[in-house]
Amino acid sequence: MALWMDLPEDMVVEILLRLPAKSLLRFKCVCRKWLVLIESPSFIDLHLRVRHNNGDQGILLFHEYIKGEEGKSFLSFHSDSDDELLSGVNVAPHLELDSVEDDGRIHKPFLVGSCNGIVCLSLEFGKFILFNPVLRGCGYKKISITTPLAFGCLPNPEFEYSDVDYGFGYDSLNDDYKILSTVNIMHYRGYPFIVGNKVEIYNLSTNSWRKLELDDGFSRFSADPPMLFFNGNLHWINLEDDDRDWNYYYIACFNLGTEVLRKIPIPDIELPINGFLVLLDEYLTFIQRYSRDGDSPNPSDIIYFDIWIMKGYGINETWIKRYHLEPLWNVDRPLLFLKNDRLICKDYPSPFDPPGDLFDEYKRHLVSIDLNTLQTQQYHHINVIRAISYRETLVSIINKKSSPPNPLLL
């Protein structure tokens, strides 16, 4: 019986490249040669590429429990199997997230996004955490920035600062991870009125923030839920004043490499916008949610979903309506698609819950919709605020001195 040391080195590398990140961390103790190999930047990059090409990814859920003045947040990791999600099976233990106390205030975490295995959490008032959950202690980094006043806005009693939105992604052009932060500046005397916005971007490579000057045409920012990273760009549904229509919506597309912001028109629809951006089969996807009368739906309404995909990325004429889902009940916000033609959404709490709990964000379950049969199933997971795709990798955001290429990978 052949042992692993009898195998050719290139075959050993090919086998290791196809193993999960957690297994590779354990195998570093097999021998020094494997330790050097698995920790080399070239192996880590190749492992990431193999995992991406194989479509190996799971689901990351962000939960938050609120009771009185106290709250707990944690992440749970799952496969993208519908059966495992339904049963509540985890592929890794829950990771409880600590709130941070600063200046006498408690900063609660929120899941901004994930890219290449790196998770980005935001804390209230402009604090961030970047880390790789697989590496835990050795891939953990905190980033602190100041409040929106750091954008150069002088304190003024006539203004308030609200609608702070974030996006996180990877800049492949410069091999860097970046956080985009946008802040709407509000005038609140008499009635709220947006008078401008400020934009900053964080570079992991320099551990610093820069102010960005964008085209005046991008006068409003609205990223709810947080920005979607896809194809090297951050995307969100934007709203701005326009001569043609006071409510002019489009998809803002920010390239992390060139740092250029452009507009992508939404599909040609006439109903009031209540749209969401997700990914379906690696296509940029726009979901329009509406009720029978066209207004923003209530829990008791019959809900309709129109699902549009952009077949040619960035080509406006390639929007295609892929699905029309009706009737749906107790379905609120779409979150993400599974591989088996199921859409995961947040539901509304049951109408039979105690009074006052109907719109409680923290008592909602997850529900999946079969895109072909419209059959719905409720998951055991509750208190889920966000659900995103997640891929386990060996990538660390801690800057390390680059090592020479590994001869086993040449």
mmCIF file of C-alpha atoms in Angstrom:
data_model
loop_
_atom_site.group_PDB
_atom_site.id
_atom_site.type_symbol
_atom_site.label_atom_id
_atom_site.label_comp_id
_atom_site.label_asym_id
_atom_site.label_seq_id
_atom_site.Cartn_x
_atom_site.Cartn_y
_atom_site.Cartn_z
ATOM 1 C CA MET A 1 0.000 0.000 0.000
ATOM 2 C CA ALA A 2 1.519 3.323 -1.118
ATOM 3 C CA LEU A 3 2.009 6.039 1.479
ATOM 4 C CA TRP A 4 1.633 9.747 0.834
ATOM 5 C CA MET A 5 5.424 10.208 0.933
ATOM 6 C CA ASP A 6 5.707 7.800 -2.005
ATOM 7 C CA LEU A 7 3.524 9.987 -4.221
ATOM 8 C CA PRO A 8 5.063 12.482 -6.651
ATOM 9 C CA GLU A 9 5.223 15.993 -5.189
ATOM 10 C CA ASP A 10 3.037 17.515 -7.891
ATOM 11 C CA MET A 11 0.335 14.924 -7.164
ATOM 12 C CA VAL A 12 0.480 15.755 -3.451
ATOM 13 C CA VAL A 13 -0.018 19.424 -4.300
ATOM 14 C CA GLU A 14 -3.000 18.617 -6.545
ATOM 15 C CA ILE A 15 -4.620 16.603 -3.767
ATOM 16 C CA LEU A 16 -4.050 19.264 -1.114
ATOM 17 C CA LEU A 17 -5.454 21.994 -3.353
ATOM 18 C CA ARG A 18 -8.798 20.213 -3.384
ATOM 19 C CA LEU A 19 -9.142 19.879 0.381
ATOM 20 C CA PRO A 20 -11.182 22.239 2.604
ATOM 21 C CA ALA A 21 -9.314 25.031 4.361
ATOM 22 C CA LYS A 22 -9.965 23.562 7.825
ATOM 23 C CA SER A 23 -8.374 20.264 6.805
ATOM 24 C CA LEU A 24 -5.309 22.027 5.434
ATOM 25 C CA LEU A 25 -4.821 23.868 8.725
ATOM 26 C CA ARG A 26 -4.636 20.518 10.497
ATOM 27 C CA PHE A 27 -2.306 19.039 7.893
ATOM 28 C CA LYS A 28 0.304 21.743 8.458
ATOM 29 C CA CYS A 29 1.555 19.666 11.373
ATOM 30 C CA VAL A 30 2.239 16.587 9.205
ATOM 31 C CA CYS A 31 5.715 17.756 8.243
ATOM 32 C CA ARG A 32 7.699 20.932 7.700
ATOM 33 C CA LYS A 33 7.438 20.626 3.909
ATOM 34 C CA TRP A 34 3.637 20.678 4.110
ATOM 35 C CA LEU A 35 3.728 23.568 6.572
ATOM 36 C CA VAL A 36 5.841 25.678 4.196
ATOM 37 C CA LEU A 37 3.691 24.675 1.229
ATOM 38 C CA ILE A 38 0.290 25.399 2.804
ATOM 39 C CA GLU A 39 1.428 28.754 4.207
ATOM 40 C CA SER A 40 2.981 29.952 0.940
ATOM 41 C CA PRO A 41 1.109 32.809 -0.820
ATOM 42 C CA SER A 42 1.219 30.953 -4.140
ATOM 43 C CA PHE A 43 -0.520 27.891 -2.647
ATOM 44 C CA ILE A 44 -3.122 30.062 -0.897
ATOM 45 C CA ASP A 45 -3.910 31.839 -4.181
ATOM 46 C CA LEU A 46 -4.168 28.568 -6.096
ATOM 47 C CA HIS A 47 -6.369 27.029 -3.393
ATOM 48 C CA LEU A 48 -8.696 30.046 -3.589
ATOM 49 C CA ARG A 49 -8.856 29.714 -7.387
ATOM 50 C CA VAL A 50 -9.661 25.988 -7.209
ATOM 51 C CA ARG A 51 -12.392 26.558 -4.619
ATOM 52 C CA HIS A 52 -13.887 29.286 -6.794
ATOM 53 C CA ASN A 53 -13.779 27.224 -10.008
ATOM 54 C CA ASN A 54 -15.399 24.268 -8.242
ATOM 55 C CA GLY A 55 -18.181 26.466 -6.930
ATOM 56 C CA ASP A 56 -17.401 25.447 -3.365
ATOM 57 C CA GLN A 57 -19.238 27.840 -1.100
ATOM 58 C CA GLY A 58 -21.701 27.862 1.744
ATOM 59 C CA ILE A 59 -24.076 30.189 3.533
ATOM 60 C CA LEU A 60 -23.220 32.646 6.304
ATOM 61 C CA LEU A 61 -26.074 33.779 8.553
ATOM 62 C CA PHE A 62 -25.932 36.812 10.819
ATOM 63 C CA HIS A 63 -28.212 36.528 13.863
ATOM 64 C CA GLU A 64 -29.070 39.130 16.449
ATOM 65 C CA TYR A 65 -31.034 38.609 19.640
ATOM 66 C CA ILE A 66 -32.430 41.608 21.466
ATOM 67 C CA LYS A 67 -33.848 41.454 24.978
ATOM 68 C CA GLY A 68 -34.435 44.718 26.747
ATOM 69 C CA GLU A 69 -31.281 46.808 26.535
ATOM 70 C CA GLU A 70 -29.048 43.821 25.904
ATOM 71 C CA GLY A 71 -28.338 41.996 22.689
ATOM 72 C CA LYS A 72 -26.141 39.250 21.321
ATOM 73 C CA SER A 73 -24.939 38.774 17.780
ATOM 74 C CA PHE A 74 -23.338 35.740 16.186
ATOM 75 C CA LEU A 75 -22.478 34.176 12.845
ATOM 76 C CA SER A 76 -23.476 30.652 11.842
ATOM 77 C CA PHE A 77 -21.919 28.724 8.960
ATOM 78 C CA HIS A 78 -23.879 26.320 6.779
ATOM 79 C CA SER A 79 -23.603 24.395 3.539
ATOM 80 C CA ASP A 80 -25.753 25.550 0.629
ATOM 81 C CA SER A 81 -27.808 22.344 0.935
ATOM 82 C CA ASP A 82 -31.468 23.105 1.484
ATOM 83 C CA ASP A 83 -31.877 19.987 3.638
ATOM 84 C CA GLU A 84 -29.108 21.030 6.007
ATOM 85 C CA LEU A 85 -30.444 24.562 6.286
ATOM 86 C CA LEU A 86 -33.914 23.228 7.032
ATOM 87 C CA SER A 87 -32.579 20.988 9.797
ATOM 88 C CA GLY A 88 -30.455 23.780 11.274
ATOM 89 C CA VAL A 89 -27.211 21.836 10.803
ATOM 90 C CA ASN A 90 -24.021 23.896 11.083
ATOM 91 C CA VAL A 91 -20.774 23.147 9.289
ATOM 92 C CA ALA A 92 -18.930 25.071 12.024
ATOM 93 C CA PRO A 93 -19.709 26.236 15.567
ATOM 94 C CA HIS A 94 -21.515 29.524 16.040
ATOM 95 C CA LEU A 95 -19.139 32.452 16.282
ATOM 96 C CA GLU A 96 -20.396 34.913 18.884
ATOM 97 C CA LEU A 97 -19.581 38.530 18.102
ATOM 98 C CA ASP A 98 -18.695 40.875 20.909
ATOM 99 C CA SER A 99 -19.985 44.406 21.056
ATOM 100 C CA VAL A 100 -17.353 47.076 21.588
ATOM 101 C CA GLU A 101 -17.601 49.785 24.231
ATOM 102 C CA ASP A 102 -16.025 53.107 23.293
ATOM 103 C CA ASP A 103 -16.613 56.583 24.697
ATOM 104 C CA GLY A 104 -19.273 55.165 26.986
ATOM 105 C CA ARG A 105 -21.324 53.763 24.081
ATOM 106 C CA ILE A 106 -21.916 50.181 22.965
ATOM 107 C CA HIS A 107 -21.103 49.511 19.311
ATOM 108 C CA LYS A 108 -23.037 46.534 17.969
ATOM 109 C CA PRO A 109 -21.677 44.513 15.030
ATOM 110 C CA PHE A 110 -23.393 44.172 11.666
ATOM 111 C CA LEU A 111 -22.450 41.936 8.730
ATOM 112 C CA VAL A 112 -21.390 44.077 5.758
ATOM 113 C CA GLY A 113 -20.239 41.271 3.457
ATOM 114 C CA SER A 114 -17.719 38.575 2.640
ATOM 115 C CA CYS A 115 -15.187 38.124 -0.150
ATOM 116 C CA ASN A 116 -12.556 35.392 -0.664
ATOM 117 C CA GLY A 117 -13.288 34.049 2.805
ATOM 118 C CA ILE A 118 -12.733 37.431 4.472
ATOM 119 C CA VAL A 119 -15.674 38.703 6.514
ATOM 120 C CA CYS A 120 -16.319 42.410 7.058
ATOM 121 C CA LEU A 121 -18.276 43.537 10.113
ATOM 122 C CA SER A 122 -19.241 47.096 10.839
ATOM 123 C CA LEU A 123 -19.677 48.516 14.302
ATOM 124 C CA GLU A 124 -21.795 51.562 14.922
ATOM 125 C CA PHE A 125 -20.129 54.944 14.499
ATOM 126 C CA GLY A 126 -17.577 53.939 11.908
ATOM 127 C CA LYS A 127 -15.667 50.991 13.316
ATOM 128 C CA PHE A 128 -14.908 47.847 11.358
ATOM 129 C CA ILE A 129 -13.581 44.338 11.827
ATOM 130 C CA LEU A 130 -12.003 42.278 9.044
ATOM 131 C CA PHE A 131 -11.143 38.635 9.670
ATOM 132 C CA ASN A 132 -11.100 35.144 8.233
ATOM 133 C CA PRO A 133 -13.309 32.944 10.474
ATOM 134 C CA VAL A 134 -11.366 29.825 9.459
ATOM 135 C CA LEU A 135 -8.087 31.305 10.682
ATOM 136 C CA ARG A 136 -9.654 33.043 13.683
ATOM 137 C CA GLY A 137 -6.746 34.211 15.827
ATOM 138 C CA CYS A 138 -4.163 34.530 13.055
ATOM 139 C CA GLY A 139 -6.374 36.245 10.505
ATOM 140 C CA TYR A 140 -8.097 38.827 12.659
ATOM 141 C CA LYS A 141 -7.872 42.572 12.271
ATOM 142 C CA LYS A 142 -9.726 45.546 13.701
ATOM 143 C CA ILE A 143 -10.004 48.827 11.849
ATOM 144 C CA SER A 144 -11.138 51.989 13.580
ATOM 145 C CA ILE A 145 -12.230 55.180 11.884
ATOM 146 C CA THR A 146 -13.915 58.280 13.170
ATOM 147 C CA THR A 147 -17.554 59.308 12.821
ATOM 148 C CA PRO A 148 -18.942 60.887 9.632
ATOM 149 C CA LEU A 149 -17.558 64.238 10.826
ATOM 150 C CA ALA A 150 -14.258 62.956 9.458
ATOM 151 C CA PHE A 151 -15.617 63.616 5.990
ATOM 152 C CA GLY A 152 -14.799 67.284 6.484
ATOM 153 C CA CYS A 153 -18.286 68.369 7.559
ATOM 154 C CA LEU A 154 -18.177 70.979 10.278
ATOM 155 C CA PRO A 155 -20.628 70.479 13.153
ATOM 156 C CA ASN A 156 -23.794 72.403 12.372
ATOM 157 C CA PRO A 157 -27.073 72.325 14.327
ATOM 158 C CA GLU A 158 -29.011 72.540 11.066
ATOM 159 C CA PHE A 159 -27.714 69.201 9.808
ATOM 160 C CA GLU A 160 -27.756 65.609 10.915
ATOM 161 C CA TYR A 161 -25.743 62.726 9.482
ATOM 162 C CA SER A 162 -27.676 59.614 8.595
ATOM 163 C CA ASP A 163 -28.007 56.820 6.032
ATOM 164 C CA VAL A 164 -24.455 55.569 6.435
ATOM 165 C CA ASP A 165 -23.997 52.680 3.980
ATOM 166 C CA TYR A 166 -21.052 50.338 3.500
ATOM 167 C CA GLY A 167 -19.729 47.908 0.934
ATOM 168 C CA PHE A 168 -16.781 45.509 1.008
ATOM 169 C CA GLY A 169 -14.930 43.751 -1.792
ATOM 170 C CA TYR A 170 -11.686 42.785 -3.487
ATOM 171 C CA ASP A 171 -9.761 44.992 -5.916
ATOM 172 C CA SER A 172 -8.105 42.459 -8.240
ATOM 173 C CA LEU A 173 -6.412 45.221 -10.230
ATOM 174 C CA ASN A 174 -4.297 46.247 -7.225
ATOM 175 C CA ASP A 175 -4.579 43.043 -5.131
ATOM 176 C CA ASP A 176 -6.254 44.907 -2.293
ATOM 177 C CA TYR A 177 -9.368 44.732 -0.134
ATOM 178 C CA LYS A 178 -11.475 47.871 0.176
ATOM 179 C CA ILE A 179 -14.397 49.256 2.170
ATOM 180 C CA LEU A 180 -16.620 51.900 0.614
ATOM 181 C CA SER A 181 -18.538 54.213 2.957
ATOM 182 C CA THR A 182 -21.236 56.637 1.850
ATOM 183 C CA VAL A 183 -23.029 59.150 4.059
ATOM 184 C CA ASN A 184 -26.106 61.199 3.190
ATOM 185 C CA ILE A 185 -26.130 64.683 4.719
ATOM 186 C CA MET A 186 -29.601 65.632 5.893
ATOM 187 C CA HIS A 187 -31.195 68.997 6.594
ATOM 188 C CA TYR A 188 -33.846 68.467 9.244
ATOM 189 C CA ARG A 189 -35.268 71.896 10.047
ATOM 190 C CA GLY A 190 -38.886 71.722 9.010
ATOM 191 C CA TYR A 191 -38.600 68.385 7.196
ATOM 192 C CA PRO A 192 -35.790 66.015 6.184
ATOM 193 C CA PHE A 193 -34.047 66.989 2.981
ATOM 194 C CA ILE A 194 -30.875 65.522 1.530
ATOM 195 C CA VAL A 195 -28.430 68.286 0.691
ATOM 196 C CA GLY A 196 -25.415 66.211 -0.331
ATOM 197 C CA ASN A 197 -23.313 63.163 0.334
ATOM 198 C CA LYS A 198 -19.791 62.267 1.290
ATOM 199 C CA VAL A 199 -17.849 59.204 0.231
ATOM 200 C CA GLU A 200 -14.712 57.598 1.687
ATOM 201 C CA ILE A 201 -12.816 54.463 0.762
ATOM 202 C CA TYR A 202 -10.527 52.278 2.881
ATOM 203 C CA ASN A 203 -7.497 50.411 1.492
ATOM 204 C CA LEU A 204 -6.284 47.424 3.485
ATOM 205 C CA SER A 205 -2.820 47.671 1.903
ATOM 206 C CA THR A 206 -2.253 51.143 3.366
ATOM 207 C CA ASN A 207 -4.610 50.831 6.349
ATOM 208 C CA SER A 208 -5.968 54.285 5.559
ATOM 209 C CA TRP A 209 -9.080 56.110 4.363
ATOM 210 C CA ARG A 210 -9.365 58.550 1.473
ATOM 211 C CA LYS A 211 -12.108 60.957 0.545
ATOM 212 C CA LEU A 212 -13.603 60.416 -2.921
ATOM 213 C CA GLU A 213 -15.058 63.061 -5.198
ATOM 214 C CA LEU A 214 -17.785 61.589 -7.366
ATOM 215 C CA ASP A 215 -19.879 63.014 -10.175
ATOM 216 C CA ASP A 216 -22.496 65.484 -8.943
ATOM 217 C CA GLY A 217 -25.102 63.419 -10.780
ATOM 218 C CA PHE A 218 -24.865 60.816 -8.037
ATOM 219 C CA SER A 219 -26.720 62.918 -5.530
ATOM 220 C CA ARG A 220 -28.246 60.234 -3.323
ATOM 221 C CA PHE A 221 -27.141 56.921 -1.971
ATOM 222 C CA SER A 222 -29.447 54.194 -0.754
ATOM 223 C CA ALA A 223 -27.971 50.777 -0.006
ATOM 224 C CA ASP A 224 -30.564 48.619 1.712
ATOM 225 C CA PRO A 225 -29.520 45.895 2.217
ATOM 226 C CA PRO A 226 -25.766 46.613 2.107
ATOM 227 C CA MET A 227 -23.980 46.822 -1.213
ATOM 228 C CA LEU A 228 -23.617 43.727 -3.401
ATOM 229 C CA PHE A 229 -20.083 42.832 -4.504
ATOM 230 C CA PHE A 230 -19.902 41.154 -7.901
ATOM 231 C CA ASN A 231 -17.471 41.120 -10.818
ATOM 232 C CA GLY A 232 -15.071 43.539 -9.125
ATOM 233 C CA ASN A 233 -17.811 46.111 -8.485
ATOM 234 C CA LEU A 234 -20.033 47.187 -5.612
ATOM 235 C CA HIS A 235 -23.691 47.558 -6.579
ATOM 236 C CA TRP A 236 -26.640 49.203 -4.889
ATOM 237 C CA ILE A 237 -29.988 50.696 -5.867
ATOM 238 C CA ASN A 238 -29.613 54.445 -5.969
ATOM 239 C CA LEU A 239 -32.145 57.256 -5.878
ATOM 240 C CA GLU A 240 -31.605 60.798 -7.054
ATOM 241 C CA ASP A 241 -33.607 63.856 -8.016
ATOM 242 C CA ASP A 242 -34.075 64.014 -11.756
ATOM 243 C CA ASP A 243 -35.840 66.431 -14.108
ATOM 244 C CA ARG A 244 -37.727 63.559 -15.714
ATOM 245 C CA ASP A 245 -38.990 62.008 -12.519
ATOM 246 C CA TRP A 246 -38.491 63.059 -8.907
ATOM 247 C CA ASN A 247 -38.006 59.417 -8.001
ATOM 248 C CA TYR A 248 -35.356 58.281 -10.482
ATOM 249 C CA TYR A 249 -33.919 54.888 -9.581
ATOM 250 C CA TYR A 250 -30.957 53.096 -11.077
ATOM 251 C CA ILE A 251 -28.210 50.674 -10.035
ATOM 252 C CA ALA A 252 -25.028 52.390 -8.926
ATOM 253 C CA CYS A 253 -21.960 50.411 -9.947
ATOM 254 C CA PHE A 254 -18.649 51.294 -8.274
ATOM 255 C CA ASN A 255 -15.496 49.670 -9.648
ATOM 256 C CA LEU A 256 -13.064 48.969 -6.802
ATOM 257 C CA GLY A 257 -10.066 48.938 -9.150
ATOM 258 C CA THR A 258 -10.620 52.157 -11.108
ATOM 259 C CA GLU A 259 -12.784 53.760 -8.372
ATOM 260 C CA VAL A 260 -15.178 54.979 -11.054
ATOM 261 C CA LEU A 261 -18.913 55.103 -10.384
ATOM 262 C CA ARG A 262 -21.364 54.521 -13.231
ATOM 263 C CA LYS A 263 -25.079 53.963 -13.668
ATOM 264 C CA ILE A 264 -26.836 50.777 -14.747
ATOM 265 C CA PRO A 265 -30.540 51.258 -15.542
ATOM 266 C CA ILE A 266 -32.947 48.995 -13.692
ATOM 267 C CA PRO A 267 -35.318 46.809 -15.751
ATOM 268 C CA ASP A 268 -38.116 48.615 -17.554
ATOM 269 C CA ILE A 269 -40.870 48.471 -14.945
ATOM 270 C CA GLU A 270 -43.708 50.861 -14.178
ATOM 271 C CA LEU A 271 -44.538 49.852 -10.635
ATOM 272 C CA PRO A 272 -43.163 51.778 -7.634
ATOM 273 C CA ILE A 273 -39.697 50.575 -6.754
ATOM 274 C CA ASN A 274 -39.228 48.148 -3.900
ATOM 275 C CA GLY A 275 -36.229 46.409 -5.367
ATOM 276 C CA PHE A 276 -33.389 44.205 -4.149
ATOM 277 C CA LEU A 277 -30.097 43.100 -5.729
ATOM 278 C CA VAL A 278 -28.876 39.500 -5.442
ATOM 279 C CA LEU A 279 -26.963 36.972 -7.550
ATOM 280 C CA LEU A 280 -28.640 34.144 -9.446
ATOM 281 C CA ASP A 281 -26.461 31.693 -11.417
ATOM 282 C CA GLU A 282 -23.649 34.292 -11.482
ATOM 283 C CA TYR A 283 -25.955 36.910 -13.005
ATOM 284 C CA LEU A 284 -26.688 40.327 -11.543
ATOM 285 C CA THR A 285 -30.321 39.955 -10.468
ATOM 286 C CA PHE A 286 -32.988 42.553 -9.672
ATOM 287 C CA ILE A 287 -36.014 41.459 -7.621
ATOM 288 C CA GLN A 288 -39.080 43.674 -7.623
ATOM 289 C CA ARG A 289 -41.392 43.034 -4.665
ATOM 290 C CA TYR A 290 -44.897 44.487 -4.730
ATOM 291 C CA SER A 291 -48.475 43.915 -3.639
ATOM 292 C CA ARG A 292 -51.682 43.846 -5.648
ATOM 293 C CA ASP A 293 -52.278 47.584 -5.385
ATOM 294 C CA GLY A 294 -48.645 48.370 -6.275
ATOM 295 C CA ASP A 295 -47.760 49.974 -2.964
ATOM 296 C CA SER A 296 -45.163 48.795 -0.493
ATOM 297 C CA PRO A 297 -46.609 45.509 0.845
ATOM 298 C CA ASN A 298 -47.884 44.810 4.342
ATOM 299 C CA PRO A 299 -47.688 41.423 6.091
ATOM 300 C CA SER A 300 -51.332 40.622 5.273
ATOM 301 C CA ASP A 301 -50.962 41.424 1.546
ATOM 302 C CA ILE A 302 -50.571 38.936 -1.255
ATOM 303 C CA ILE A 303 -46.995 39.433 -2.434
ATOM 304 C CA TYR A 304 -45.588 39.254 -5.955
ATOM 305 C CA PHE A 305 -41.939 38.861 -6.985
ATOM 306 C CA ASP A 306 -40.629 39.726 -10.442
ATOM 307 C CA ILE A 307 -37.089 38.383 -10.859
ATOM 308 C CA TRP A 308 -34.927 39.914 -13.599
ATOM 309 C CA ILE A 309 -31.426 38.795 -14.578
ATOM 310 C CA MET A 310 -28.864 40.736 -16.618
ATOM 311 C CA LYS A 311 -27.636 38.174 -19.170
ATOM 312 C CA GLY A 312 -24.832 40.422 -20.411
ATOM 313 C CA TYR A 313 -23.192 42.152 -17.471
ATOM 314 C CA GLY A 314 -23.266 45.922 -17.938
ATOM 315 C CA ILE A 315 -25.360 45.708 -21.123
ATOM 316 C CA ASN A 316 -28.648 47.446 -20.348
ATOM 317 C CA GLU A 317 -30.629 45.740 -23.096
ATOM 318 C CA THR A 318 -30.002 42.261 -21.672
ATOM 319 C CA TRP A 319 -32.395 42.420 -18.716
ATOM 320 C CA ILE A 320 -34.666 39.347 -18.897
ATOM 321 C CA LYS A 321 -37.570 38.554 -16.595
ATOM 322 C CA ARG A 322 -36.633 35.058 -15.408
ATOM 323 C CA TYR A 323 -39.440 34.405 -12.908
ATOM 324 C CA HIS A 324 -42.768 35.840 -11.804
ATOM 325 C CA LEU A 325 -43.755 34.485 -8.379
ATOM 326 C CA GLU A 326 -47.322 34.751 -7.081
ATOM 327 C CA PRO A 327 -49.161 34.497 -4.806
ATOM 328 C CA LEU A 328 -46.901 34.697 -1.754
ATOM 329 C CA TRP A 329 -47.875 35.392 1.850
ATOM 330 C CA ASN A 330 -45.856 36.542 4.844
ATOM 331 C CA VAL A 331 -42.747 36.961 2.684
ATOM 332 C CA ASP A 332 -40.645 40.026 3.261
ATOM 333 C CA ARG A 333 -37.105 40.648 2.035
ATOM 334 C CA PRO A 334 -35.282 38.337 -0.425
ATOM 335 C CA LEU A 335 -31.748 37.493 0.718
ATOM 336 C CA LEU A 336 -30.040 35.037 -1.623
ATOM 337 C CA PHE A 337 -30.507 32.112 -3.995
ATOM 338 C CA LEU A 338 -29.495 28.521 -3.387
ATOM 339 C CA LYS A 339 -28.190 26.323 -6.190
ATOM 340 C CA ASN A 340 -31.339 24.200 -6.297
ATOM 341 C CA ASP A 341 -33.662 26.954 -7.577
ATOM 342 C CA ARG A 342 -34.706 28.135 -4.144
ATOM 343 C CA LEU A 343 -34.883 31.721 -2.949
ATOM 344 C CA ILE A 344 -34.220 32.433 0.734
ATOM 345 C CA CYS A 345 -36.213 35.312 2.224
ATOM 346 C CA LYS A 346 -37.038 36.772 5.591
ATOM 347 C CA ASP A 347 -40.637 36.310 6.627
ATOM 348 C CA TYR A 348 -42.965 38.510 8.613
ATOM 349 C CA PRO A 349 -43.685 37.379 12.181
ATOM 350 C CA SER A 350 -46.934 35.522 12.552
ATOM 351 C CA PRO A 351 -50.077 37.685 12.956
ATOM 352 C CA PHE A 352 -50.791 35.538 16.021
ATOM 353 C CA ASP A 353 -47.723 36.867 17.837
ATOM 354 C CA PRO A 354 -48.368 39.188 20.812
ATOM 355 C CA PRO A 355 -49.434 42.736 19.875
ATOM 356 C CA GLY A 356 -46.565 45.003 19.006
ATOM 357 C CA ASP A 357 -44.393 42.162 17.715
ATOM 358 C CA LEU A 358 -45.644 42.171 14.108
ATOM 359 C CA PHE A 359 -42.810 44.282 12.767
ATOM 360 C CA ASP A 360 -40.176 43.074 15.228
ATOM 361 C CA GLU A 361 -37.035 42.615 13.110
ATOM 362 C CA TYR A 362 -35.611 40.179 15.618
ATOM 363 C CA LYS A 363 -38.418 37.611 15.601
ATOM 364 C CA ARG A 364 -38.340 36.734 11.949
ATOM 365 C CA HIS A 365 -37.634 33.322 10.490
ATOM 366 C CA LEU A 366 -36.067 32.358 7.210
ATOM 367 C CA VAL A 367 -38.312 30.931 4.539
ATOM 368 C CA SER A 368 -37.360 29.384 1.193
ATOM 369 C CA ILE A 369 -39.405 29.543 -2.002
ATOM 370 C CA ASP A 370 -39.130 26.922 -4.732
ATOM 371 C CA LEU A 371 -38.904 28.989 -7.910
ATOM 372 C CA ASN A 372 -40.621 26.279 -9.960
ATOM 373 C CA THR A 373 -43.444 25.081 -7.691
ATOM 374 C CA LEU A 374 -43.793 28.172 -5.402
ATOM 375 C CA GLN A 375 -43.756 25.789 -2.442
ATOM 376 C CA THR A 376 -42.473 27.507 0.687
ATOM 377 C CA GLN A 377 -40.673 26.037 3.681
ATOM 378 C CA GLN A 378 -39.760 27.702 6.945
ATOM 379 C CA TYR A 379 -36.285 27.125 8.357
ATOM 380 C CA HIS A 380 -35.538 26.588 12.037
ATOM 381 C CA HIS A 381 -33.275 29.633 12.031
ATOM 382 C CA ILE A 382 -34.721 32.751 13.650
ATOM 383 C CA ASN A 383 -33.463 36.229 14.380
ATOM 384 C CA VAL A 384 -31.570 36.237 11.081
ATOM 385 C CA ILE A 385 -30.765 39.754 9.889
ATOM 386 C CA ARG A 386 -28.613 38.854 6.885
ATOM 387 C CA ALA A 387 -27.742 35.792 4.801
ATOM 388 C CA ILE A 388 -24.858 35.844 2.323
ATOM 389 C CA SER A 389 -22.701 33.420 0.352
ATOM 390 C CA TYR A 390 -19.431 32.476 2.010
ATOM 391 C CA ARG A 391 -16.386 30.518 0.843
ATOM 392 C CA GLU A 392 -13.844 29.017 3.278
ATOM 393 C CA THR A 393 -10.284 29.946 2.322
ATOM 394 C CA LEU A 394 -6.783 30.293 3.748
ATOM 395 C CA VAL A 395 -6.595 34.000 2.854
ATOM 396 C CA SER A 396 -5.389 36.223 5.699
ATOM 397 C CA ILE A 397 -5.800 39.988 5.821
ATOM 398 C CA ILE A 398 -2.739 40.378 8.020
ATOM 399 C CA ASN A 399 0.028 41.833 5.872
ATOM 400 C CA LYS A 400 2.939 39.423 5.774
ATOM 401 C CA LYS A 401 6.317 39.721 4.158
ATOM 402 C CA SER A 402 6.002 38.125 0.756
ATOM 403 C CA SER A 403 7.816 34.837 0.356
ATOM 404 C CA PRO A 404 9.555 33.538 -2.790
ATOM 405 C CA PRO A 405 7.561 31.245 -5.113
ATOM 406 C CA ASN A 406 7.237 27.688 -3.905
ATOM 407 C CA PRO A 407 9.097 25.311 -6.250
ATOM 408 C CA LEU A 408 6.359 22.693 -5.849
ATOM 409 C CA LEU A 409 3.913 25.051 -7.559
ATOM 410 C CA LEU A 410 6.086 25.982 -10.551
#
